[in-house]
PDB file of C-alpha atoms in Angstrom:
ATOM      1  CA  UNK A  86       1.475  11.599  -1.022  1.00 37.00           C
ATOM      2  CA  UNK A  87       0.846  15.258  -0.390  1.00 45.00           C
ATOM      3  CA  UNK A  88      -0.294  16.291   3.058  1.00 62.00           C
ATOM      4  CA  UNK A  89      -4.035  16.722   3.365  1.00 73.00           C
ATOM      5  CA  UNK A  90      -5.176  20.143   4.548  1.00 93.00           C
ATOM      6  CA  UNK A  91      -8.371  20.183   6.544  1.00 97.00           C
ATOM      7  CA  UNK A  92     -10.417  22.289   8.941  1.00 98.00           C
ATOM      8  CA  UNK A  93     -12.093  21.087  12.133  1.00 98.00           C
ATOM      9  CA  UNK A  94     -15.150  22.618  13.766  1.00 98.00           C
ATOM     10  CA  UNK A  95     -15.900  21.950  17.437  1.00 98.00           C
ATOM     11  CA  UNK A  96     -19.256  23.196  18.690  1.00 97.00           C
ATOM     12  CA  UNK A  97     -21.814  22.861  21.466  1.00 97.00           C
ATOM     13  CA  UNK A  98     -25.266  24.342  21.898  1.00 97.00           C
ATOM     14  CA  UNK A  99     -28.692  23.615  23.396  1.00 97.00           C
ATOM     15  CA  UNK A 100     -30.009  20.389  21.888  1.00 97.00           C
ATOM     16  CA  UNK A 101     -32.674  20.782  19.213  1.00 95.00           C
ATOM     17  CA  UNK A 102     -33.720  19.275  15.918  1.00 95.00           C
ATOM     18  CA  UNK A 103     -31.916  20.127  12.711  1.00 95.00           C
ATOM     19  CA  UNK A 104     -28.438  20.884  14.056  1.00 97.00           C
ATOM     20  CA  UNK A 105     -26.601  18.269  12.002  1.00 97.00           C
ATOM     21  CA  UNK A 106     -28.456  19.363   8.886  1.00 96.00           C
ATOM     22  CA  UNK A 107     -27.702  23.040   9.542  1.00 97.00           C
ATOM     23  CA  UNK A 108     -23.972  22.414   9.798  1.00 97.00           C
ATOM     24  CA  UNK A 109     -23.824  19.930   6.911  1.00 97.00           C
ATOM     25  CA  UNK A 110     -25.858  22.183   4.613  1.00 97.00           C
ATOM     26  CA  UNK A 111     -23.650  25.154   5.430  1.00 98.00           C
ATOM     27  CA  UNK A 112     -20.516  23.196   4.557  1.00 98.00           C
ATOM     28  CA  UNK A 113     -22.068  21.739   1.413  1.00 97.00           C
ATOM     29  CA  UNK A 114     -22.939  25.243   0.252  1.00 97.00           C
ATOM     30  CA  UNK A 115     -19.198  25.750  -0.169  1.00 98.00           C
ATOM     31  CA  UNK A 116     -18.455  22.326  -1.663  1.00 98.00           C
ATOM     32  CA  UNK A 117     -16.974  20.792   1.499  1.00 97.00           C
ATOM     33  CA  UNK A 118     -15.913  17.157   1.510  1.00 97.00           C
ATOM     34  CA  UNK A 119     -16.559  15.992   5.090  1.00 97.00           C
ATOM     35  CA  UNK A 120     -13.833  13.627   6.286  1.00 97.00           C
ATOM     36  CA  UNK A 121     -15.016  12.867   9.832  1.00 96.00           C
ATOM     37  CA  UNK A 122     -18.097  13.737  11.831  1.00 97.00           C
ATOM     38  CA  UNK A 123     -18.981  12.752  15.377  1.00 97.00           C
ATOM     39  CA  UNK A 124     -21.664  13.993  17.732  1.00 96.00           C
ATOM     40  CA  UNK A 125     -23.002  13.555  21.253  1.00 97.00           C
ATOM     41  CA  UNK A 126     -26.216  14.523  22.988  1.00 96.00           C
ATOM     42  CA  UNK A 127     -26.085  15.065  26.757  1.00 96.00           C
ATOM     43  CA  UNK A 128     -29.719  14.725  27.780  1.00 94.00           C
ATOM     44  CA  UNK A 129     -29.066  15.767  31.368  1.00 93.00           C
ATOM     45  CA  UNK A 130     -27.469  19.027  30.313  1.00 94.00           C
ATOM     46  CA  UNK A 131     -29.710  19.417  27.225  1.00 96.00           C
ATOM     47  CA  UNK A 132     -26.619  19.941  25.099  1.00 97.00           C
ATOM     48  CA  UNK A 133     -25.598  18.891  21.610  1.00 98.00           C
ATOM     49  CA  UNK A 134     -21.872  18.600  20.932  1.00 98.00           C
ATOM     50  CA  UNK A 135     -20.209  17.934  17.596  1.00 98.00           C
ATOM     51  CA  UNK A 136     -16.864  17.646  15.861  1.00 98.00           C
ATOM     52  CA  UNK A 137     -16.710  17.823  12.076  1.00 98.00           C
ATOM     53  CA  UNK A 138     -13.586  17.827   9.895  1.00 98.00           C
ATOM     54  CA  UNK A 139     -13.559  18.583   6.193  1.00 98.00           C
ATOM     55  CA  UNK A 140     -11.065  18.688   3.361  1.00 97.00           C
ATOM     56  CA  UNK A 141     -10.081  22.202   2.292  1.00 97.00           C
ATOM     57  CA  UNK A 142      -9.247  21.055  -1.230  1.00 96.00           C
ATOM     58  CA  UNK A 143     -12.128  22.416  -3.305  1.00 96.00           C
ATOM     59  CA  UNK A 144     -13.723  24.247  -0.369  1.00 98.00           C
ATOM     60  CA  UNK A 145     -14.845  27.511  -1.930  1.00 98.00           C
ATOM     61  CA  UNK A 146     -15.173  29.638   1.224  1.00 98.00           C
ATOM     62  CA  UNK A 147     -11.839  31.251   2.181  1.00 97.00           C
ATOM     63  CA  UNK A 148     -11.093  30.334   5.785  1.00 97.00           C
ATOM     64  CA  UNK A 149     -10.425  33.972   6.651  1.00 97.00           C
ATOM     65  CA  UNK A 150     -14.106  34.549   5.804  1.00 98.00           C
ATOM     66  CA  UNK A 151     -15.417  31.486   7.640  1.00 98.00           C
ATOM     67  CA  UNK A 152     -16.267  33.199  10.936  1.00 97.00           C
ATOM     68  CA  UNK A 153     -18.371  35.908   9.338  1.00 98.00           C
ATOM     69  CA  UNK A 154     -20.223  33.392   7.153  1.00 98.00           C
ATOM     70  CA  UNK A 155     -20.873  30.885   9.946  1.00 98.00           C
ATOM     71  CA  UNK A 156     -21.778  33.315  12.729  1.00 97.00           C
ATOM     72  CA  UNK A 157     -25.452  33.751  11.716  1.00 97.00           C
ATOM     73  CA  UNK A 158     -25.972  29.995  12.078  1.00 97.00           C
ATOM     74  CA  UNK A 159     -24.104  30.006  15.376  1.00 97.00           C
ATOM     75  CA  UNK A 160     -26.238  32.891  16.656  1.00 97.00           C
ATOM     76  CA  UNK A 161     -29.473  31.228  15.572  1.00 96.00           C
ATOM     77  CA  UNK A 162     -28.665  28.048  17.502  1.00 97.00           C
ATOM     78  CA  UNK A 163     -26.734  29.692  20.381  1.00 97.00           C
ATOM     79  CA  UNK A 164     -23.553  27.807  19.577  1.00 97.00           C
ATOM     80  CA  UNK A 165     -20.197  27.967  21.294  1.00 97.00           C
ATOM     81  CA  UNK A 166     -17.730  27.061  18.593  1.00 97.00           C
ATOM     82  CA  UNK A 167     -14.206  27.273  17.272  1.00 96.00           C
ATOM     83  CA  UNK A 168     -12.507  26.176  14.084  1.00 97.00           C
ATOM     84  CA  UNK A 169      -8.907  25.090  13.570  1.00 97.00           C
ATOM     85  CA  UNK A 170      -6.721  24.345  10.574  1.00 97.00           C
ATOM     86  CA  UNK A 171      -4.472  21.321  10.175  1.00 95.00           C
ATOM     87  CA  UNK A 172      -1.913  23.567   8.476  1.00 94.00           C
ATOM     88  CA  UNK A 173      -1.354  25.487  11.710  1.00 95.00           C
ATOM     89  CA  UNK A 174       0.403  23.459  14.384  1.00 96.00           C
ATOM     90  CA  UNK A 175      -0.514  24.528  17.926  1.00 98.00           C
ATOM     91  CA  UNK A 176       2.386  25.771  20.035  1.00 98.00           C
ATOM     92  CA  UNK A 177       2.872  23.834  23.260  1.00 98.00           C
ATOM     93  CA  UNK A 178       4.923  24.823  26.301  1.00 98.00           C
ATOM     94  CA  UNK A 179       5.996  22.110  28.725  1.00 98.00           C
ATOM     95  CA  UNK A 180       6.437  22.802  32.434  1.00 98.00           C
ATOM     96  CA  UNK A 181       8.521  20.278  34.396  1.00 98.00           C
ATOM     97  CA  UNK A 182      10.262  20.057  37.763  1.00 97.00           C
ATOM     98  CA  UNK A 183      12.609  17.120  38.431  1.00 96.00           C
ATOM     99  CA  UNK A 184      10.715  13.975  37.405  1.00 95.00           C
ATOM    100  CA  UNK A 185      11.481  13.508  33.717  1.00 96.00           C
ATOM    101  CA  UNK A 186       9.500  10.432  32.591  1.00 97.00           C
ATOM    102  CA  UNK A 187       6.517  12.385  31.190  1.00 98.00           C
ATOM    103  CA  UNK A 188       8.812  14.955  29.587  1.00 98.00           C
ATOM    104  CA  UNK A 189      10.904  12.243  27.904  1.00 98.00           C
ATOM    105  CA  UNK A 190       7.804  10.562  26.510  1.00 98.00           C
ATOM    106  CA  UNK A 191       6.368  13.806  25.135  1.00 98.00           C
ATOM    107  CA  UNK A 192       9.658  14.794  23.508  1.00 98.00           C
ATOM    108  CA  UNK A 193      10.037  11.382  21.897  1.00 98.00           C
ATOM    109  CA  UNK A 194       6.518  11.391  20.493  1.00 98.00           C
ATOM    110  CA  UNK A 195       6.997  14.952  19.251  1.00 98.00           C
ATOM    111  CA  UNK A 196      10.338  14.099  17.615  1.00 97.00           C
ATOM    112  CA  UNK A 197       8.922  11.116  15.671  1.00 96.00           C
ATOM    113  CA  UNK A 198       5.918  13.153  14.498  1.00 95.00           C
ATOM    114  CA  UNK A 199       3.264  11.536  16.689  1.00 96.00           C
ATOM    115  CA  UNK A 200       2.294  14.897  18.215  1.00 97.00           C
ATOM    116  CA  UNK A 201       1.345  17.460  15.591  1.00 95.00           C
ATOM    117  CA  UNK A 202       2.501  20.514  17.494  1.00 97.00           C
ATOM    118  CA  UNK A 203       5.516  22.764  17.969  1.00 98.00           C
ATOM    119  CA  UNK A 204       7.411  23.027  21.260  1.00 98.00           C
ATOM    120  CA  UNK A 205       9.019  26.471  21.382  1.00 98.00           C
ATOM    121  CA  UNK A 206      10.222  26.146  24.985  1.00 98.00           C
ATOM    122  CA  UNK A 207      10.314  24.162  28.211  1.00 98.00           C
ATOM    123  CA  UNK A 208      10.055  25.940  31.564  1.00 98.00           C
ATOM    124  CA  UNK A 209      11.238  24.448  34.843  1.00 98.00           C
ATOM    125  CA  UNK A 210      11.836  25.510  38.415  1.00 97.00           C
ATOM    126  CA  UNK A 211      14.993  23.340  38.502  1.00 97.00           C
ATOM    127  CA  UNK A 212      18.041  22.722  36.310  1.00 97.00           C
ATOM    128  CA  UNK A 213      17.741  18.922  36.264  1.00 97.00           C
ATOM    129  CA  UNK A 214      16.206  18.469  32.787  1.00 97.00           C
ATOM    130  CA  UNK A 215      18.261  21.057  30.887  1.00 98.00           C
ATOM    131  CA  UNK A 216      20.557  18.653  29.032  1.00 97.00           C
ATOM    132  CA  UNK A 217      17.666  16.468  27.944  1.00 97.00           C
ATOM    133  CA  UNK A 218      15.643  19.392  26.597  1.00 98.00           C
ATOM    134  CA  UNK A 219      18.533  21.132  24.869  1.00 98.00           C
ATOM    135  CA  UNK A 220      19.608  17.819  23.291  1.00 97.00           C
ATOM    136  CA  UNK A 221      16.263  17.965  21.466  1.00 97.00           C
ATOM    137  CA  UNK A 222      17.010  21.505  20.265  1.00 97.00           C
ATOM    138  CA  UNK A 223      14.406  23.189  22.465  1.00 98.00           C
ATOM    139  CA  UNK A 224      15.148  26.296  24.582  1.00 98.00           C
ATOM    140  CA  UNK A 225      15.109  25.534  28.319  1.00 98.00           C
ATOM    141  CA  UNK A 226      14.262  28.242  30.842  1.00 98.00           C
ATOM    142  CA  UNK A 227      14.667  27.973  34.598  1.00 98.00           C
ATOM    143  CA  UNK A 228      12.301  30.129  36.632  1.00 98.00           C
ATOM    144  CA  UNK A 229      12.903  29.393  40.333  1.00 97.00           C
ATOM    145  CA  UNK A 230       9.769  29.374  42.480  1.00 96.00           C
ATOM    146  CA  UNK A 231       9.719  29.951  46.229  1.00 93.00           C
ATOM    147  CA  UNK A 232       7.024  30.844  48.741  1.00 90.00           C
ATOM    148  CA  UNK A 233       8.063  34.476  48.535  1.00 93.00           C
ATOM    149  CA  UNK A 234       8.436  34.996  44.777  1.00 95.00           C
ATOM    150  CA  UNK A 235       5.479  33.190  43.196  1.00 94.00           C
ATOM    151  CA  UNK A 236       3.970  36.339  41.695  1.00 94.00           C
ATOM    152  CA  UNK A 237       7.315  37.417  40.211  1.00 96.00           C
ATOM    153  CA  UNK A 238       7.970  33.887  38.916  1.00 97.00           C
ATOM    154  CA  UNK A 239       4.606  33.700  37.151  1.00 96.00           C
ATOM    155  CA  UNK A 240       5.140  37.141  35.660  1.00 97.00           C
ATOM    156  CA  UNK A 241       8.363  35.839  34.104  1.00 98.00           C
ATOM    157  CA  UNK A 242       6.597  32.697  32.901  1.00 98.00           C
ATOM    158  CA  UNK A 243       3.870  34.813  31.304  1.00 97.00           C
ATOM    159  CA  UNK A 244       6.521  36.868  29.531  1.00 98.00           C
ATOM    160  CA  UNK A 245       8.187  33.753  28.120  1.00 98.00           C
ATOM    161  CA  UNK A 246       4.883  32.216  27.043  1.00 98.00           C
ATOM    162  CA  UNK A 247       3.696  35.367  25.324  1.00 98.00           C
ATOM    163  CA  UNK A 248       7.007  35.890  23.517  1.00 98.00           C
ATOM    164  CA  UNK A 249       6.816  32.310  22.220  1.00 98.00           C
ATOM    165  CA  UNK A 250       3.176  32.635  21.125  1.00 98.00           C
ATOM    166  CA  UNK A 251       2.106  29.640  23.202  1.00 98.00           C
ATOM    167  CA  UNK A 252      -1.358  28.141  22.628  1.00 98.00           C
ATOM    168  CA  UNK A 253      -1.448  25.656  25.505  1.00 98.00           C
ATOM    169  CA  UNK A 254       0.634  24.410  28.437  1.00 98.00           C
ATOM    170  CA  UNK A 255       1.382  20.863  29.571  1.00 98.00           C
ATOM    171  CA  UNK A 256       2.389  20.214  33.174  1.00 98.00           C
ATOM    172  CA  UNK A 257       4.693  17.199  32.838  1.00 98.00           C
ATOM    173  CA  UNK A 258       5.017  16.582  36.571  1.00 95.00           C
ATOM    174  CA  UNK A 259       5.474  20.252  37.397  1.00 96.00           C
ATOM    175  CA  UNK A 260       5.343  20.278  41.174  1.00 93.00           C
ATOM    176  CA  UNK A 261       3.946  23.770  41.690  1.00 93.00           C
ATOM    177  CA  UNK A 262       0.378  25.017  42.076  1.00 92.00           C
ATOM    178  CA  UNK A 263      -0.632  27.519  39.406  1.00 94.00           C
ATOM    179  CA  UNK A 264      -2.359  30.702  40.453  1.00 94.00           C
ATOM    180  CA  UNK A 265      -5.947  31.564  39.564  1.00 93.00           C
ATOM    181  CA  UNK A 266      -4.591  34.253  37.248  1.00 94.00           C
ATOM    182  CA  UNK A 267      -2.582  31.653  35.318  1.00 95.00           C
ATOM    183  CA  UNK A 268      -5.630  29.426  34.884  1.00 95.00           C
ATOM    184  CA  UNK A 269      -7.781  32.361  33.727  1.00 94.00           C
ATOM    185  CA  UNK A 270      -5.241  33.217  31.039  1.00 95.00           C
ATOM    186  CA  UNK A 271      -5.323  29.679  29.620  1.00 96.00           C
ATOM    187  CA  UNK A 272      -8.855  28.305  30.127  1.00 94.00           C
ATOM    188  CA  UNK A 273      -9.018  24.636  29.102  1.00 95.00           C
ATOM    189  CA  UNK A 274      -5.495  25.069  27.776  1.00 97.00           C
ATOM    190  CA  UNK A 275      -3.428  23.749  30.694  1.00 98.00           C
ATOM    191  CA  UNK A 276      -3.176  19.942  30.842  1.00 98.00           C
ATOM    192  CA  UNK A 277      -1.995  18.199  33.997  1.00 97.00           C
ATOM    193  CA  UNK A 278      -1.191  14.618  35.020  1.00 95.00           C
ATOM    194  CA  UNK A 279      -1.437  13.056  38.450  1.00 90.00           C
ATOM    195  CA  UNK A 280      -1.751   9.639  40.019  1.00 87.00           C
ATOM    196  CA  UNK A 281      -5.321   8.533  40.586  1.00 82.00           C
ATOM    197  CA  UNK A 282      -4.949   8.062  44.330  1.00 74.00           C
ATOM    198  CA  UNK A 283      -6.334  11.559  44.821  1.00 64.00           C
ATOM    199  CA  UNK A 284      -8.073  12.363  47.062  1.00 62.00           C
ATOM    200  CA  UNK A 285      -7.552   9.153  49.067  1.00 77.00           C
ATOM    201  CA  UNK A 286      -3.769   9.404  49.079  1.00 80.00           C
ATOM    202  CA  UNK A 287      -2.952  13.030  48.350  1.00 74.00           C
ATOM    203  CA  UNK A 288       0.092  14.744  49.781  1.00 72.00           C
ATOM    204  CA  UNK A 289       3.555  13.294  50.278  1.00 77.00           C
ATOM    205  CA  UNK A 290       4.537   9.710  49.330  1.00 84.00           C
ATOM    206  CA  UNK A 291       1.149   8.533  47.999  1.00 84.00           C
ATOM    207  CA  UNK A 292       2.575   5.248  46.691  1.00 86.00           C
ATOM    208  CA  UNK A 293       3.988   4.407  50.100  1.00 89.00           C
ATOM    209  CA  UNK A 294       0.623   5.112  51.721  1.00 87.00           C
ATOM    210  CA  UNK A 295      -1.256   3.165  49.044  1.00 86.00           C
ATOM    211  CA  UNK A 296       1.079   0.199  49.489  1.00 88.00           C
ATOM    212  CA  UNK A 297       0.462   0.298  53.225  1.00 89.00           C
ATOM    213  CA  UNK A 298      -3.293   0.088  52.528  1.00 88.00           C
ATOM    214  CA  UNK A 299      -2.848  -2.858  50.167  1.00 90.00           C
ATOM    215  CA  UNK A 300      -4.356  -1.259  47.077  1.00 89.00           C
ATOM    216  CA  UNK A 301      -5.327  -3.543  44.205  1.00 90.00           C
ATOM    217  CA  UNK A 302      -5.370  -0.872  41.496  1.00 91.00           C
ATOM    218  CA  UNK A 303      -3.259   2.159  40.724  1.00 91.00           C
ATOM    219  CA  UNK A 304      -3.976   4.711  38.065  1.00 92.00           C
ATOM    220  CA  UNK A 305      -3.277   8.035  36.404  1.00 94.00           C
ATOM    221  CA  UNK A 306      -5.556  10.910  35.393  1.00 95.00           C
ATOM    222  CA  UNK A 307      -4.969  13.697  32.901  1.00 96.00           C
ATOM    223  CA  UNK A 308      -7.222  16.731  33.089  1.00 97.00           C
ATOM    224  CA  UNK A 309      -7.558  20.398  32.298  1.00 97.00           C
ATOM    225  CA  UNK A 310      -6.426  22.615  35.149  1.00 96.00           C
ATOM    226  CA  UNK A 311      -8.980  24.775  36.914  1.00 93.00           C
ATOM    227  CA  UNK A 312      -8.828  26.913  40.036  1.00 88.00           C
ATOM    228  CA  UNK A 313      -9.961  23.858  42.005  1.00 82.00           C
ATOM    229  CA  UNK A 314      -6.547  22.196  41.699  1.00 73.00           C
ATOM    230  CA  UNK A 315      -7.039  18.550  40.601  1.00 77.00           C
ATOM    231  CA  UNK A 316     -10.805  18.849  40.109  1.00 85.00           C
ATOM    232  CA  UNK A 317     -10.735  19.981  36.461  1.00 93.00           C
ATOM    233  CA  UNK A 318     -12.411  18.246  33.481  1.00 95.00           C
ATOM    234  CA  UNK A 319     -10.911  14.778  33.006  1.00 96.00           C
ATOM    235  CA  UNK A 320      -9.521  13.981  29.552  1.00 97.00           C
ATOM    236  CA  UNK A 321      -8.082  10.480  30.032  1.00 97.00           C
ATOM    237  CA  UNK A 322      -7.526   7.857  32.724  1.00 96.00           C
ATOM    238  CA  UNK A 323      -5.889   4.453  32.916  1.00 95.00           C
ATOM    239  CA  UNK A 324      -5.371   1.836  35.629  1.00 94.00           C
ATOM    240  CA  UNK A 325      -3.126  -1.143  36.318  1.00 93.00           C
ATOM    241  CA  UNK A 326      -3.780  -4.054  38.657  1.00 93.00           C
ATOM    242  CA  UNK A 327      -1.481  -4.454  41.641  1.00 90.00           C
ATOM    243  CA  UNK A 328      -0.471  -7.684  43.344  1.00 90.00           C
ATOM    244  CA  UNK A 329       0.358  -8.218  46.997  1.00 90.00           C
ATOM    245  CA  UNK A 330       3.795  -9.155  45.681  1.00 92.00           C
ATOM    246  CA  UNK A 331       4.395  -5.598  44.383  1.00 91.00           C
ATOM    247  CA  UNK A 332       6.718  -3.559  46.577  1.00 93.00           C
ATOM    248  CA  UNK A 333       6.564   0.234  46.747  1.00 93.00           C
ATOM    249  CA  UNK A 334       9.198   0.530  44.006  1.00 94.00           C
ATOM    250  CA  UNK A 335       7.034  -1.591  41.702  1.00 93.00           C
ATOM    251  CA  UNK A 336       4.026   0.645  42.351  1.00 91.00           C
ATOM    252  CA  UNK A 337       6.077   3.727  41.539  1.00 90.00           C
ATOM    253  CA  UNK A 338       7.419   2.154  38.324  1.00 94.00           C
ATOM    254  CA  UNK A 339       3.966   1.090  37.146  1.00 93.00           C
ATOM    255  CA  UNK A 340       2.625   4.503  38.100  1.00 93.00           C
ATOM    256  CA  UNK A 341       5.246   6.273  35.985  1.00 94.00           C
ATOM    257  CA  UNK A 342       4.307   4.134  32.977  1.00 96.00           C
ATOM    258  CA  UNK A 343       0.647   5.019  33.409  1.00 96.00           C
ATOM    259  CA  UNK A 344       1.344   8.716  33.872  1.00 96.00           C
ATOM    260  CA  UNK A 345       3.364   9.161  30.708  1.00 97.00           C
ATOM    261  CA  UNK A 346       0.940   7.201  28.506  1.00 97.00           C
ATOM    262  CA  UNK A 347      -2.151   8.937  29.868  1.00 97.00           C
ATOM    263  CA  UNK A 348      -0.604  12.400  29.539  1.00 98.00           C
ATOM    264  CA  UNK A 349       0.534  11.770  25.972  1.00 98.00           C
ATOM    265  CA  UNK A 350      -2.919  10.575  24.964  1.00 98.00           C
ATOM    266  CA  UNK A 351      -4.519  13.677  26.436  1.00 98.00           C
ATOM    267  CA  UNK A 352      -2.041  15.948  24.676  1.00 98.00           C
ATOM    268  CA  UNK A 353      -2.525  14.184  21.355  1.00 98.00           C
ATOM    269  CA  UNK A 354      -6.316  14.435  21.571  1.00 98.00           C
ATOM    270  CA  UNK A 355      -6.068  18.114  22.491  1.00 98.00           C
ATOM    271  CA  UNK A 356      -3.708  18.783  19.580  1.00 97.00           C
ATOM    272  CA  UNK A 357      -6.047  16.918  17.220  1.00 96.00           C
ATOM    273  CA  UNK A 358      -9.011  19.042  18.405  1.00 96.00           C
ATOM    274  CA  UNK A 359     -10.902  16.026  19.723  1.00 97.00           C
ATOM    275  CA  UNK A 360     -11.686  17.331  23.210  1.00 98.00           C
ATOM    276  CA  UNK A 361     -14.688  19.482  24.074  1.00 97.00           C
ATOM    277  CA  UNK A 362     -15.009  20.622  27.684  1.00 95.00           C
ATOM    278  CA  UNK A 363     -18.352  21.482  29.301  1.00 94.00           C
ATOM    279  CA  UNK A 364     -19.942  21.272  32.773  1.00 93.00           C
ATOM    280  CA  UNK A 365     -16.549  20.345  34.285  1.00 93.00           C
ATOM    281  CA  UNK A 366     -16.269  17.222  32.116  1.00 95.00           C
ATOM    282  CA  UNK A 367     -15.229  16.451  28.569  1.00 97.00           C
ATOM    283  CA  UNK A 368     -16.317  14.714  25.425  1.00 97.00           C
ATOM    284  CA  UNK A 369     -13.419  13.082  23.574  1.00 97.00           C
ATOM    285  CA  UNK A 370     -14.535  12.520  20.000  1.00 97.00           C
ATOM    286  CA  UNK A 371     -13.412   9.440  18.031  1.00 89.00           C
TER     287      UNK A 371
END
């Protein structure tokens, strides 16, 4: 079978009648075959949000002309929108420190074709993961970060990201806080993972502190990074039940499993253009 080439439109705008018809009629004008369509109305925010994907085979509007043709409709309905093509794989950079479980999972899923993206580079502040990354044929760059050189380190990271044409960044247990400048450069394009003890057990050794409190659930949260640290729009979460028989090591092991699965889901949904962020939360379309 030949690979299907499609386009995906993500949009949001003030809720009103006729939005689905306006988009569908526009696409039908150019002979579009709609493959998937999903929508959501947020009554509290008075917003309409939609994802629509269509087959480009037989679509008579050249995609380089799409923006100009669609903009009058977008202006009329005050839409925020973007369109992406399945033929263009997004370029993902991975940031990692020493913990490798999330990195390993992402690389495996990428290698077997589960993640439809390219990985031009991995950036770390330590050498620990070099052999793993280079085994997968991906350039590995170490940019040391200290209290005194954070600005210089981020400048070097920006240089590497721009040279590689990066579209979005994944923090696969990267144990450094990004600056506000970094977040502004990649709005809703930096994905992080953390355990779901925050804020109850933030700081050092959260699993030890959670074990001491006798928690019954542990979890993991993946979210877009904002200037408010771990308060960005949540993409995915998962939990596991804990028994009184579970020692600290068992909590850490179960936590690692949750972290890598939750992060990979979030990355896959982002790559597939299924996530729309608004009002510091997200819609993840089916």
